[in-house]
């Protein structure tokens, strides 16, 4: 099973003061679905702006993790991971209103789910019949949360799914196919498939202890294992190209073609993550 999460960058920096809260911008016409999740916290989830709520003396860091899942639609993937429960990651979660509580490393974590949105559809093509308000394929979803627990207070994170840039369905002219057959949907296609891009980005605000660093490492391992298990037998890849190669081989499964997925040591470990 290929390893799922790739750490793109991280750097621990001790915060010296609380920063003024950033204002929320109005989305411009060229904003992409991957930037819509930035509205509440502009550019905090791409690591180019600081976490304004991080208290003095806490460490700050930014982590971004990306994976690509072939042959499973965004709408189905989000049905598994898009709820506020982290049960799918092996973390038994109790929900109270907009808060979720779970335990990791003998530490109870309380998080506040804050913002969410989606325009999910069966259609994943760039020329699809359904577009969102920004003119993009109406097929993305996200939610954000912040940590309430004292050791990691005001850490923020986003979980997001979009159509991967190398998804074969982006090359399908759905409008022409619908014109020929009004009942056609992208999911009806037998000769193409979707690749879903999953992004999990964290802006850390935490007490500067070894235990805190270990907690994040263990949390990422939980997410890794949970997603790989949730999307078996397809698995997830750190490279969009590898996911496409796997999906093309998997197209032959119905005809009895076997396929074994292996992690690629030369896989792209620095994918674009413009959330």
Coordinates of C-alpha atoms in Angstrom, one line a residue:
X1 CA 0.0 0.0 0.0
X2 CA 1.5 3.3 -0.9
X3 CA 2.3 5.8 1.8
X4 CA -0.2 8.6 1.8
X5 CA 0.9 11.8 3.5
X6 CA 3.9 13.8 2.4
X7 CA 5.3 16.5 4.6
X8 CA 6.0 19.4 2.3
X9 CA 7.5 21.8 4.8
X10 CA 7.8 22.5 8.4
X11 CA 9.6 25.0 10.6
X12 CA 9.2 25.6 14.3
X13 CA 9.4 29.3 15.2
X14 CA 8.8 30.7 18.6
X15 CA 6.1 33.4 18.4
X16 CA 6.9 36.7 20.1
X17 CA 3.5 38.4 20.1
X18 CA -0.1 37.9 19.1
X19 CA -0.7 39.4 15.6
X20 CA -3.8 41.4 14.5
X21 CA -6.6 39.3 13.0
X22 CA -6.5 39.2 9.2
X23 CA -9.6 40.5 7.4
X24 CA -11.5 38.2 5.1
X25 CA -11.2 39.3 1.4
X26 CA -13.9 39.3 -1.2
X27 CA -13.2 36.5 -3.7
X28 CA -12.0 37.7 -7.1
X29 CA -13.0 36.2 -10.4
X30 CA -9.7 34.3 -10.7
X31 CA -10.0 32.6 -7.3
X32 CA -9.9 28.8 -7.7
X33 CA -11.9 26.3 -5.7
X34 CA -8.7 25.5 -3.9
X35 CA -8.6 29.0 -2.5
X36 CA -12.2 29.2 -1.3
X37 CA -11.3 27.6 2.0
X38 CA -9.0 30.6 2.6
X39 CA -11.8 33.1 3.0
X40 CA -12.0 33.0 6.8
X41 CA -8.2 32.9 7.2
X42 CA -6.5 34.4 4.1
X43 CA -3.4 32.4 3.1
X44 CA -3.0 30.9 6.6
X45 CA -3.6 27.5 5.1
X46 CA -1.0 27.9 2.4
X47 CA 1.7 28.9 4.9
X48 CA 2.3 32.4 3.5
X49 CA 0.6 34.3 6.4
X50 CA 1.0 33.8 10.1
X51 CA -1.6 32.4 12.5
X52 CA -2.9 35.6 14.0
X53 CA -4.3 33.9 17.0
X54 CA -1.1 32.2 18.3
X55 CA -0.2 33.5 21.8
X56 CA 3.1 34.7 22.9
X57 CA 5.6 31.9 23.8
X58 CA 3.8 29.3 21.6
X59 CA 5.6 27.8 18.7
X60 CA 4.3 28.1 15.2
X61 CA 4.8 25.8 12.2
X62 CA 3.1 25.0 8.9
X63 CA 2.5 21.5 7.5
X64 CA 0.9 20.5 4.3
X65 CA 0.1 17.0 3.2
X66 CA -1.3 16.0 -0.2
X67 CA -2.4 12.7 -1.7
X68 CA -4.1 11.5 -4.9
X69 CA -6.7 8.7 -4.9
X70 CA -7.6 7.1 -8.3
X71 CA -10.9 5.7 -9.4
X72 CA -12.9 7.0 -6.5
X73 CA -15.2 10.1 -6.9
X74 CA -14.9 13.1 -4.7
X75 CA -18.5 12.8 -3.7
X76 CA -17.8 9.3 -2.4
X77 CA -14.5 10.2 -0.7
X78 CA -16.1 13.1 1.1
X79 CA -19.0 10.9 2.3
X80 CA -16.3 9.0 4.2
X81 CA -14.0 11.8 5.5
X82 CA -16.2 14.9 5.3
X83 CA -17.9 14.6 8.6
X84 CA -16.6 16.1 11.8
X85 CA -16.0 12.7 13.3
X86 CA -12.4 11.2 13.0
X87 CA -13.6 7.6 13.5
X88 CA -12.3 6.8 9.9
X89 CA -8.8 7.7 11.2
X90 CA -9.1 5.3 14.1
X91 CA -9.8 8.1 16.6
X92 CA -13.0 7.4 18.5
X93 CA -14.7 10.8 18.4
X94 CA -17.5 12.2 20.5
X95 CA -19.4 15.2 19.0
X96 CA -20.9 18.0 21.1
X97 CA -22.5 20.7 19.0
X98 CA -19.7 22.0 16.8
X99 CA -17.0 20.5 19.0
X100 CA -15.3 17.1 18.7
X101 CA -13.4 15.3 21.3
X102 CA -10.9 12.4 20.9
X103 CA -7.8 11.0 22.6
X104 CA -4.3 10.6 21.2
X105 CA -1.1 9.8 23.1
X106 CA -3.1 9.8 26.4
X107 CA -4.1 13.4 25.7
X108 CA -7.7 14.5 25.2
X109 CA -8.1 16.8 22.3
X110 CA -11.0 19.2 21.8
X111 CA -11.5 20.9 18.5
X112 CA -14.0 23.4 17.2
X113 CA -15.2 22.8 13.6
X114 CA -15.6 26.3 12.2
X115 CA -16.1 26.7 8.4
X116 CA -17.2 24.3 5.7
X117 CA -18.5 24.3 2.2
X118 CA -19.0 22.1 -0.8
X119 CA -20.3 22.0 -4.4
X120 CA -20.2 18.2 -4.8
X121 CA -21.4 16.7 -8.0
X122 CA -21.1 13.4 -10.0
X123 CA -19.5 15.5 -12.9
X124 CA -15.7 16.0 -12.7
X125 CA -14.9 17.3 -16.1
X126 CA -13.5 20.7 -16.9
X127 CA -16.3 21.2 -19.5
X128 CA -18.9 19.7 -17.3
X129 CA -22.6 20.7 -17.2
X130 CA -22.4 22.0 -13.6
X131 CA -20.2 24.9 -12.6
X132 CA -19.9 26.7 -9.3
X133 CA -20.4 30.4 -8.7
X134 CA -16.8 31.0 -9.7
X135 CA -17.0 29.2 -13.1
X136 CA -15.1 26.1 -12.0
X137 CA -16.2 22.4 -12.0
X138 CA -18.7 22.2 -9.1
X139 CA -16.8 19.5 -7.4
X140 CA -14.9 20.5 -4.2
X141 CA -15.5 20.4 -0.5
X142 CA -13.7 21.4 2.7
X143 CA -14.0 22.1 6.4
X144 CA -11.7 23.9 8.8
X145 CA -11.2 23.6 12.6
X146 CA -9.2 25.1 15.4
X147 CA -7.9 23.4 18.5
X148 CA -9.4 24.4 21.9
X149 CA -7.0 22.2 24.1
X150 CA -4.5 24.3 25.9
X151 CA -1.3 22.6 24.7
X152 CA -2.2 23.3 21.0
X153 CA -4.7 26.2 21.5
X154 CA -5.6 28.0 18.3
X155 CA -3.8 25.6 16.0
X156 CA -5.9 25.6 12.8
X157 CA -6.3 23.0 10.0
X158 CA -8.2 22.4 6.8
X159 CA -9.3 19.1 5.1
X160 CA -10.1 19.6 1.5
X161 CA -10.9 17.6 -1.6
X162 CA -10.8 18.8 -5.2
X163 CA -10.4 17.3 -8.7
X164 CA -6.7 16.4 -9.1
X165 CA -5.0 18.4 -11.9
X166 CA -4.1 15.2 -13.8
X167 CA -7.5 13.6 -13.5
X168 CA -8.4 12.0 -16.9
X169 CA -12.0 13.2 -16.4
X170 CA -10.7 16.7 -17.0
X171 CA -10.0 15.7 -20.6
X172 CA -13.6 14.5 -21.2
X173 CA -16.0 16.9 -23.0
X174 CA -19.1 16.2 -20.9
X175 CA -21.2 18.9 -22.6
X176 CA -20.8 17.1 -26.0
X177 CA -21.6 13.8 -24.4
X178 CA -24.7 15.1 -22.7
X179 CA -25.8 16.7 -26.0
X180 CA -25.7 13.3 -27.6
X181 CA -27.3 11.5 -24.6
X182 CA -29.1 13.7 -22.0
X183 CA -28.9 10.9 -19.4
X184 CA -25.1 10.8 -19.5
X185 CA -23.2 11.7 -16.4
X186 CA -19.4 11.6 -15.8
X187 CA -19.8 8.6 -13.5
X188 CA -21.4 6.7 -16.4
X189 CA -18.1 6.6 -18.3
X190 CA -16.4 3.2 -18.6
X191 CA -13.2 4.4 -20.3
X192 CA -12.1 7.1 -17.9
X193 CA -11.9 7.8 -14.2
X194 CA -11.5 10.5 -11.6
X195 CA -8.5 11.3 -9.5
X196 CA -9.3 13.1 -6.2
X197 CA -6.7 15.3 -4.5
X198 CA -6.9 15.3 -0.7
X199 CA -5.2 18.1 1.2
X200 CA -4.7 18.3 4.9
X201 CA -2.9 21.5 6.0
X202 CA -2.1 22.6 9.5
X203 CA -0.9 25.9 10.9
X204 CA 0.4 24.9 14.3
X205 CA 0.3 26.9 17.5
X206 CA 1.7 24.8 20.3
X207 CA 3.6 24.8 23.6
X208 CA 7.3 24.1 22.7
X209 CA 7.7 20.6 24.1
X210 CA 8.9 17.3 22.7
X211 CA 5.6 15.8 23.6
X212 CA 3.8 18.3 21.4
X213 CA 6.0 17.6 18.4
X214 CA 5.4 13.8 19.0
X215 CA 1.6 14.4 19.1
X216 CA 1.6 16.0 15.7
X217 CA 3.8 13.2 14.3
X218 CA 1.4 10.6 15.7
X219 CA -1.7 12.5 14.5
X220 CA -0.3 12.5 11.0
X221 CA 0.4 8.8 11.2
X222 CA -3.2 8.2 12.3
X223 CA -4.5 10.2 9.3
X224 CA -2.2 8.3 7.0
X225 CA -3.3 4.9 8.1
X226 CA -7.0 5.9 8.2
X227 CA -7.1 7.2 4.6
X228 CA -5.1 4.3 3.2
X229 CA -7.5 1.9 4.8
X230 CA -10.6 3.9 3.9
X231 CA -9.7 3.9 0.2
X232 CA -8.4 0.4 -0.3
X233 CA -7.9 -1.4 -2.6
X234 CA -6.9 1.7 -4.6
X235 CA -4.8 3.4 -2.0
X236 CA -3.5 6.9 -2.2
X237 CA -0.3 8.3 -3.9
X238 CA 2.0 11.2 -3.2
X239 CA 2.2 11.9 -7.0
X240 CA -0.7 12.7 -9.3
X241 CA 1.1 10.9 -12.1
X242 CA 1.5 7.7 -10.1
X243 CA -2.2 7.8 -9.2
X244 CA -3.0 8.1 -12.9
X245 CA -0.8 5.2 -13.8
X246 CA -2.5 3.1 -11.1
X247 CA -5.9 4.1 -12.3
X248 CA -5.2 3.2 -15.9
X249 CA -4.1 -0.3 -14.8
X250 CA -7.1 -0.6 -12.5
X251 CA -9.4 0.0 -15.5
X252 CA -8.5 -3.5 -16.5
X253 CA -9.5 -5.1 -13.2
X254 CA -13.0 -6.1 -14.5
X255 CA -11.2 -8.2 -17.2
X256 CA -9.2 -9.9 -14.6
X257 CA -6.0 -7.9 -14.8
X258 CA -4.1 -8.0 -11.5
X259 CA -2.5 -5.0 -10.0
X260 CA -0.2 -4.4 -7.1
X261 CA 0.4 -0.9 -5.8
X262 CA 3.8 0.0 -4.5
X263 CA 5.2 3.3 -3.2
X264 CA 7.4 5.1 -5.6
X265 CA 10.7 6.3 -4.0
X266 CA 11.0 8.9 -6.8
X267 CA 7.4 10.2 -6.3
X268 CA 6.8 13.9 -6.2
X269 CA 7.1 14.9 -2.6
X270 CA 6.5 18.6 -3.2
X271 CA 3.2 18.8 -5.0
X272 CA 1.4 22.0 -5.6
X273 CA -0.9 22.7 -2.7
X274 CA -2.5 26.0 -3.5
X275 CA -5.4 25.9 -1.0

